[in-house]
Amino acid sequence: MENKNEKGIGLFSLIAIIISGAIGGGVFNLANDLATGATPGGVVVSWAFIAFGILMLVLSLNRLICIKPKLSGVSDYARAGFGDFVGFLSGWGYWISAWTGTIGFGVLMMTSADYFFPGKFAEQNGSLTLLSIIILSVISWILMLLVVRGVESAAVVNAIVLIAKLIPLVVFVVVGLVLFKANVFTQHFWQTFTTNLSADGSIKSLAWSVMTGSSLLGQVKTSLMVMIWVFVGIEGAAMMGNRAKKKADTGKATVIGLVVLLVFYILLSLLPYGFMSQQELANVKAPGLVYILNQMVGGWGGTLMAVGLIISLLGAWLSWTMLPVEATQLLAEQKLLPKWFGKLNEYNAPSNSLMITQIMIQIFIIITFFVANAYNVFIYMATAVIMICYALVGAYLLKLGIQEKSIKNSLIGFFTFIFQALALYLSGWQYVWLAAILYMIGFVLFTYAKRENNRKVSKKEWTAMAMITLLAIMALIVLIHGGEDGSALDLRGLLGL
């Protein structure tokens, strides 16, 4: 008989955590982000590829929830399958991903406020103004204090916010269907535009080329990070599994959340192609849906979408305030972080973990004042790091499948691992390289936790930490001195420094 936690989180709240956590800011910028490198046909192919990969991830999570009910969350699977250090890498990476993602939420929130007060909250290069820094700092501390008073109660608030923020998205879908023009949608279904700039910066050519196999791969490649980002949070129920009323609800919530998200994302990304050309969409100011709906129905549409986006971001931020501390608390329980991180307050919330996470968020909110394209930098780093966590989920299920001679589990785990590894390879490793700097902080804590529990750091663990630290030092050197060329590894160029 399944153990129940009567004071835990119910099925609806688990679904709300997943959907609200995933439907953050990315979906509101989905159409114009995709249009910068993909045609309608390219988007359709990309969605098919992404949907398969995310489905494999969801199935992997569901299988692990069923066959390993005592394990809780992504990092726990990595530790059980590959040892303490890999479990720490997954848990610390999940922590990094969650709070850096909230920085992206904050940047987009201020960009949305710019719709009402142009130039007050965001600069043209994507960095934030001093006023935005102050506002985001206040909001982040309020949300942290809310979660400190109890994770379960915060989840209920999150469910209420979810209902409010879905309204403008539903309105957009209805309007998009009514105004959809098949001739616009199909005009350049398999073609994309390219703009070449000459040395002096003048336009050299603007041509539409027939899609080839290689250009299709390019379209999928440019769509990967954007599409995977809007699914980050799908594992939310698994991470909150130890707080659920019924363990079985975590699997149900994940599947239901995936179906809802897929329907919304596909409609919201494709319908704009039936109203505007790809080139027009690519040039729409961020956040895209705000300005697209404004063109569709007038000022009230932009206002509705902007308000909905701000509510959406607040809800997603609330969800993501819960998720990272679940990871650090679990690591503390596993003796992979100092006991200090696992300390609970009177509301059964990990107050110390919340505080250290909030301090990191505060520091990086200030950094957004100096970083160009801050939204893309932080959400892409969050996505890249969590793809490693997702890949380890698949690798663990693959290992179990081989051990138990289960073809089904082996295949699901294999496809999950391959998809995440391939997507990360195609998207580039520069964001993981940047995140290596934050891993150095974790290594100090990991080493301290080992000594605190009278356990030695193995030679393999020291070697792995040394290699990652070397990458982090290289990243710091590039940030200080800049890259030698404009390659993908030019982190200064990436940050607009």
mmCIF file of C-alpha atoms in Angstrom, residues 5 9 106 193 217 242 341 371 417 421 453 495:
data_model
loop_
_atom_site.group_PDB
_atom_site.id
_atom_site.type_symbol
_atom_site.label_atom_id
_atom_site.label_comp_id
_atom_site.label_asym_id
_atom_site.label_seq_id
_atom_site.Cartn_x
_atom_site.Cartn_y
_atom_site.Cartn_z
ATOM 1 C CA ASN A 5 1.447 12.473 2.937
ATOM 2 C CA ILE A 9 1.159 18.573 -2.538
ATOM 3 C CA GLY A 106 13.579 38.976 -14.367
ATOM 4 C CA PHE A 193 16.113 34.147 -45.806
ATOM 5 C CA LEU A 217 19.771 20.796 -40.014
ATOM 6 C CA ASN A 242 8.972 13.569 -1.717
ATOM 7 C CA PHE A 341 22.069 23.396 3.560
ATOM 8 C CA VAL A 371 25.713 42.236 -19.661
ATOM 9 C CA PHE A 417 20.533 10.121 -23.196
ATOM 10 C CA ALA A 421 23.752 14.707 -25.621
ATOM 11 C CA ASN A 453 31.049 13.293 7.511
ATOM 12 C CA LEU A 495 28.039 38.420 -22.915
#
